[in-house]
XYZ file of C-alpha atoms in Angstrom:
378
model
C 6.790 31.618 -83.744
C 6.390 29.464 -80.622
C 9.150 26.924 -79.994
C 7.770 23.439 -79.412
C 8.759 21.692 -76.203
C 10.646 18.419 -76.383
C 8.434 15.357 -75.971
C 8.436 11.605 -76.548
C 5.750 9.291 -77.841
C 5.323 5.522 -77.526
C 2.409 3.170 -77.940
C 1.550 -0.453 -78.678
C 3.730 -1.990 -81.385
C 0.677 -2.784 -83.517
C -2.928 -1.589 -83.228
C -5.930 -2.856 -85.156
C -9.299 -1.153 -84.833
C -12.711 -1.978 -86.235
C -15.625 -4.358 -86.149
C -14.573 -7.925 -86.900
C -10.896 -7.330 -86.189
C -10.905 -9.601 -83.114
C -11.914 -12.735 -85.016
C -9.761 -11.707 -87.944
C -6.672 -11.430 -85.736
C -6.654 -14.973 -84.347
C -4.150 -16.059 -86.987
C -1.903 -13.095 -86.153
C -1.985 -13.977 -82.454
C -1.162 -17.591 -83.287
C 2.072 -16.525 -84.996
C 3.343 -15.145 -81.676
C 2.917 -18.285 -79.625
C 3.070 -22.011 -79.117
C 1.399 -21.905 -75.708
C -0.719 -18.894 -74.756
C -1.974 -17.817 -71.360
C -5.452 -16.440 -72.058
C -6.485 -14.027 -69.317
C -10.246 -13.484 -69.182
C -12.803 -11.679 -67.083
C -15.107 -13.440 -64.646
C -16.802 -15.417 -67.442
C -14.147 -17.346 -69.414
C -16.755 -18.614 -71.891
C -16.837 -15.125 -73.414
C -13.311 -15.777 -74.680
C -14.270 -19.162 -76.109
C -13.996 -17.848 -79.664
C -10.317 -17.023 -79.081
C -9.450 -20.211 -77.212
C -11.118 -22.376 -79.858
C -9.479 -20.373 -82.644
C -6.000 -20.765 -81.172
C -6.510 -24.452 -80.404
C -7.655 -25.081 -83.986
C -4.317 -23.655 -85.136
C -2.328 -25.963 -82.883
C -1.694 -23.399 -80.139
C -1.997 -24.722 -76.585
C -3.918 -22.472 -74.182
C -4.079 -22.050 -70.433
C -7.005 -19.977 -69.144
C -6.705 -17.637 -66.159
C -9.872 -15.895 -64.977
C -9.840 -12.466 -63.318
C -12.894 -12.011 -61.117
C -11.952 -8.677 -59.510
C -9.634 -5.734 -59.936
C -6.113 -7.205 -59.768
C -4.259 -7.348 -56.483
C -0.860 -8.789 -55.592
C -2.265 -12.237 -54.743
C -4.140 -12.481 -58.023
C -1.044 -11.478 -59.992
C 1.036 -14.065 -58.110
C -1.528 -16.721 -59.057
C -1.394 -15.561 -62.672
C 2.386 -15.904 -62.730
C 2.059 -19.526 -61.565
C -0.633 -20.186 -64.184
C 1.666 -18.837 -66.912
C 4.299 -21.533 -66.351
C 5.346 -22.816 -69.766
C 3.512 -20.066 -71.672
C 5.325 -17.890 -74.185
C 2.689 -15.201 -74.780
C -0.086 -13.610 -72.705
C -3.372 -12.574 -74.326
C -5.960 -10.721 -72.246
C -9.615 -10.526 -73.302
C -11.860 -8.444 -71.061
C -12.216 -5.153 -69.263
C -9.480 -3.088 -67.699
C -8.998 -5.534 -64.798
C -8.264 -8.460 -67.107
C -5.977 -6.407 -69.320
C -4.030 -4.932 -66.390
C -3.686 -8.395 -64.862
C -2.463 -9.874 -68.129
C -0.027 -7.037 -68.642
C 1.415 -7.457 -65.135
C 1.735 -11.235 -65.492
C 3.488 -10.854 -68.851
C 5.929 -8.411 -67.267
C 6.653 -10.403 -64.114
C 6.973 -13.966 -65.424
C 10.550 -13.301 -66.654
C 11.396 -10.932 -63.763
C 14.041 -11.997 -61.264
C 13.028 -10.001 -58.201
C 10.096 -9.946 -55.836
C 6.928 -8.300 -57.190
C 7.156 -5.513 -54.611
C 10.559 -4.527 -55.996
C 8.873 -3.199 -59.130
C 5.802 -1.458 -57.690
C 5.653 2.320 -57.395
C 4.945 4.131 -54.100
C 4.711 1.063 -51.834
C 7.710 -0.788 -53.313
C 11.108 0.073 -54.726
C 9.822 1.101 -58.170
C 12.724 -0.691 -59.864
C 12.764 -1.086 -63.653
C 12.300 -4.547 -65.107
C 15.601 -6.321 -65.779
C 14.253 -8.361 -68.671
C 11.708 -7.929 -71.453
C 8.165 -9.047 -70.649
C 6.544 -11.911 -72.492
C 4.752 -10.716 -75.651
C 1.377 -9.312 -74.612
C -1.822 -9.026 -76.652
C -4.703 -6.853 -75.394
C -8.308 -7.273 -76.545
C -10.650 -4.947 -74.588
C -14.329 -5.797 -74.193
C -15.246 -2.515 -72.484
C -14.558 1.064 -73.562
C -12.988 2.820 -70.619
C -9.509 2.210 -69.273
C -7.478 2.416 -72.475
C -5.200 -0.213 -70.888
C -4.623 -1.666 -74.349
C -2.327 1.275 -75.067
C -0.654 2.011 -71.728
C 2.736 1.068 -70.306
C 1.546 0.328 -66.771
C -0.695 -2.050 -64.845
C -2.635 -0.913 -61.787
C -2.413 -3.373 -58.897
C -4.132 -3.240 -55.515
C -1.861 -3.802 -52.513
C -4.299 -4.545 -49.646
C -1.559 -4.492 -47.002
C -0.972 -0.819 -47.852
C -4.583 -0.037 -48.865
C -3.241 1.461 -52.094
C -3.628 0.893 -55.794
C -0.268 1.484 -57.431
C 1.353 0.956 -60.811
C 3.817 -1.517 -62.190
C 5.333 0.550 -64.979
C 7.827 0.065 -67.800
C 7.819 1.217 -71.435
C 8.387 -2.394 -72.490
C 4.999 -3.293 -71.025
C 3.257 -1.673 -73.996
C 1.326 -4.430 -75.815
C 2.867 -6.175 -78.797
C -0.603 -6.151 -80.342
C -3.739 -4.217 -79.338
C -6.989 -5.336 -80.969
C -9.901 -2.948 -80.501
C -13.095 -4.479 -81.857
C -16.064 -2.309 -80.788
C -18.442 -5.204 -81.492
C -17.106 -6.857 -78.328
C -18.563 -3.942 -76.331
C -22.051 -4.135 -77.871
C -24.875 -4.430 -75.339
C -22.557 -3.822 -72.405
C -24.852 -3.129 -69.391
C -25.764 0.514 -68.914
C -24.073 0.970 -65.497
C -20.783 -0.429 -66.809
C -21.053 1.608 -70.003
C -21.595 4.786 -67.978
C -18.793 4.247 -65.462
C -16.243 2.991 -67.975
C -17.292 5.648 -70.493
C -16.801 8.449 -67.968
C -13.354 6.994 -67.246
C -12.600 7.072 -70.973
C -13.729 10.692 -71.258
C -11.714 11.662 -68.178
C -8.654 10.070 -69.766
C -8.825 12.365 -72.769
C -9.716 15.464 -70.742
C -6.918 15.205 -68.193
C -4.087 14.694 -70.732
C -5.446 17.671 -72.702
C -5.383 20.112 -69.777
C -2.332 18.681 -67.988
C 1.090 20.308 -67.727
C 2.746 17.718 -70.002
C 0.347 17.917 -72.952
C 2.088 17.747 -76.335
C 1.009 18.272 -79.970
C 0.467 14.572 -80.664
C -1.683 13.917 -77.604
C -3.501 17.209 -78.211
C -4.542 16.019 -81.665
C -6.032 12.850 -80.199
C -7.773 14.567 -77.288
C -9.333 17.374 -79.329
C -11.054 14.739 -81.434
C -11.860 12.358 -78.585
C -13.396 14.657 -75.946
C -16.436 15.716 -77.991
C -16.598 12.320 -79.727
C -16.637 10.420 -76.429
C -19.145 12.691 -74.698
C -21.595 12.546 -77.592
C -21.255 8.760 -77.823
C -21.861 8.307 -74.103
C -24.975 10.480 -74.232
C -26.340 8.422 -77.133
C -25.649 5.140 -75.336
C -27.546 6.272 -72.259
C -30.551 6.743 -74.561
C -30.249 3.310 -76.187
C -27.936 0.845 -77.894
C -26.120 2.345 -80.882
C -23.289 0.552 -82.752
C -21.886 3.805 -84.105
C -21.712 5.222 -80.579
C -19.979 2.033 -79.409
C -17.394 2.558 -82.142
C -16.828 6.162 -81.065
C -16.511 5.288 -77.390
C -14.047 2.479 -78.130
C -11.945 4.915 -80.159
C -12.122 7.451 -77.327
C -10.883 4.816 -74.888
C -7.974 3.906 -77.173
C -7.039 7.564 -77.620
C -7.201 8.026 -73.844
C -4.768 5.190 -73.222
C -2.330 6.612 -75.749
C -2.714 10.158 -74.419
C -2.286 9.385 -70.728
C 0.744 7.196 -71.441
C 2.434 10.036 -73.317
C 1.271 13.152 -71.455
C -0.153 12.410 -68.030
C -3.340 12.739 -66.027
C -4.377 14.943 -63.117
C -6.352 15.347 -59.942
C -9.252 13.037 -60.833
C -6.960 10.054 -61.261
C -4.669 11.338 -58.532
C -7.551 10.871 -56.103
C -9.193 7.878 -57.786
C -6.150 5.657 -57.255
C -5.968 6.109 -53.481
C -9.761 6.045 -53.100
C -9.990 2.747 -54.969
C -7.380 1.147 -52.761
C -8.998 2.424 -49.583
C -12.590 1.563 -50.427
C -12.551 -1.015 -53.250
C -15.072 1.150 -55.139
C -14.999 0.756 -58.932
C -12.412 2.994 -60.570
C -14.608 4.290 -63.391
C -17.433 5.223 -61.035
C -15.012 7.135 -58.799
C -13.650 9.042 -61.797
C -17.167 9.895 -62.962
C -18.119 11.219 -59.519
C -14.961 13.325 -59.217
C -14.726 14.680 -62.773
C -17.056 17.743 -62.613
C -15.575 18.880 -59.303
C -11.964 18.265 -60.312
C -12.492 20.352 -63.429
C -14.135 23.143 -61.451
C -11.304 23.243 -58.911
C -8.596 23.259 -61.593
C -10.400 26.028 -63.451
C -10.769 28.144 -60.312
C -7.189 27.708 -59.143
C -5.706 28.285 -62.609
C -7.650 31.497 -63.125
C -9.714 30.067 -65.978
C -7.341 27.981 -68.087
C -8.219 28.291 -71.790
C -8.214 24.544 -72.325
C -10.678 23.970 -69.501
C -12.926 26.539 -71.181
C -12.735 24.423 -74.347
C -13.676 21.346 -72.337
C -16.656 23.255 -70.924
C -17.811 24.004 -74.462
C -17.463 20.408 -75.642
C -19.382 19.053 -72.650
C -22.062 21.744 -73.050
C -22.535 20.842 -76.710
C -23.013 17.156 -75.886
C -25.473 17.880 -73.065
C -27.257 20.710 -74.917
C -26.715 23.342 -72.230
C -24.917 26.664 -71.756
C -21.180 26.293 -71.236
C -21.368 28.248 -67.962
C -23.249 25.364 -66.334
C -21.593 22.485 -68.206
C -19.854 20.926 -65.208
C -22.959 21.156 -63.008
C -25.019 19.670 -65.831
C -22.506 16.834 -66.241
C -22.910 15.902 -62.584
C -26.714 16.027 -62.822
C -26.756 14.038 -66.058
C -24.434 11.349 -64.662
C -26.544 10.929 -61.518
C -29.771 10.827 -63.526
C -28.319 7.906 -65.470
C -27.420 5.962 -62.354
C -23.954 7.090 -61.312
C -23.467 7.051 -57.538
C -21.649 9.620 -55.447
C -18.702 8.687 -53.240
C -20.851 7.929 -50.184
C -22.977 5.397 -52.040
C -19.812 3.883 -53.551
C -18.659 3.038 -50.040
C -16.081 5.802 -49.621
C -15.986 6.875 -45.973
C -14.933 10.177 -44.428
C -11.776 8.442 -43.202
C -11.071 7.234 -46.747
C -11.440 10.754 -48.110
C -9.112 12.188 -45.486
C -6.461 9.544 -46.194
C -6.814 9.953 -49.974
C -6.152 13.692 -49.695
C -2.840 12.812 -48.030
C -1.956 9.916 -50.340
C -2.665 11.813 -53.549
C 0.501 13.847 -52.968
C 2.573 10.758 -53.886
C 0.339 9.671 -56.764
C 2.026 9.667 -60.166
C -1.171 11.033 -61.740
C -0.975 14.260 -59.702
C 2.420 15.148 -61.127
C 0.908 16.483 -64.361
C -2.097 18.313 -62.911
C -2.238 21.778 -64.530
C -2.062 23.602 -61.188
C -0.807 22.776 -57.703
C -3.608 21.804 -55.335
C -3.455 21.614 -51.558
C -4.902 18.859 -49.390
C -7.705 21.304 -48.558
C -8.505 21.641 -52.269
C -8.526 17.851 -52.640
C -10.793 17.463 -49.625
C -13.212 20.001 -51.122
C -13.355 18.105 -54.425
C -14.216 14.871 -52.618
C -16.738 16.559 -50.336
C -18.631 17.885 -53.364
C -18.471 14.446 -55.050
C -20.248 12.729 -52.134
């Protein structure tokens, strides 16, 4: 009998999932607050239902709009906007949720923001508990509603790094797939490939555990099939499946780890400002191929091959090549078209060595291996 390795598991304090749960949770959110900072995407009107619902229950609201992936200046502005607020609720894609999560963590913090950032800062733990944080995703991709970190761009270092603390896990995560309905195809593809990557990498990584395995085994085929259906046309059932995949990915990566795709995607995003999900989608087939080659054909990667092949209706031997072709045929760009330069790729191969995501990759990869992955993803 195999002895199980020791592992831990933590996630959002409360999770609700299903169509209609967002509107149905307004009363629950109201019980947490007297004055809420509502963090939105670029179009605050899309969160009007929440703002109106809270106001009708006597809860004051301050709105903070996130128009780009969060950087240190945006987070600093969010902290100022949160003055007097006692809860932070983020409604939007991964950028809005990461921004809200960071603001909730840093409003009570005593030190400078850089003190708490990994890699480019001191990486210190928070001294105090964050404000209560509620996450309501409107895209299916990042899984940020179930993670303990927020990714922040630091332009002065040309790096995207994490602010991380277990206490940053949301007090309440509300996943209502109806909020993702009719999401534009390019965003669905890029964010969906990110979601799929975030259940593949925790499954094949060196820190996988039985609880994350259970989630990933369900989510990898579920997410791939849903993404294929959504590229063919709008499908509410597929939206539900992709939203669940994204949630499972957030839980899995927070409790197991990631790998080379995210190890490279973080530095590349900071260097080029290319969209994170699109970078992950471009890198995924080549990262899988490299890990498989260097590990001598890891059994779990073989399983991933089979799941991808089944969703794309091809032989498993060509599953990764087919995934690349399928992604491009549906509009995904390679690294060159995403604005990633040769200089960016060279620097990312160096920077990935200090990336937290690389620590759980199933096999050690050299800078030459990383450069080859990026060359093939051009």
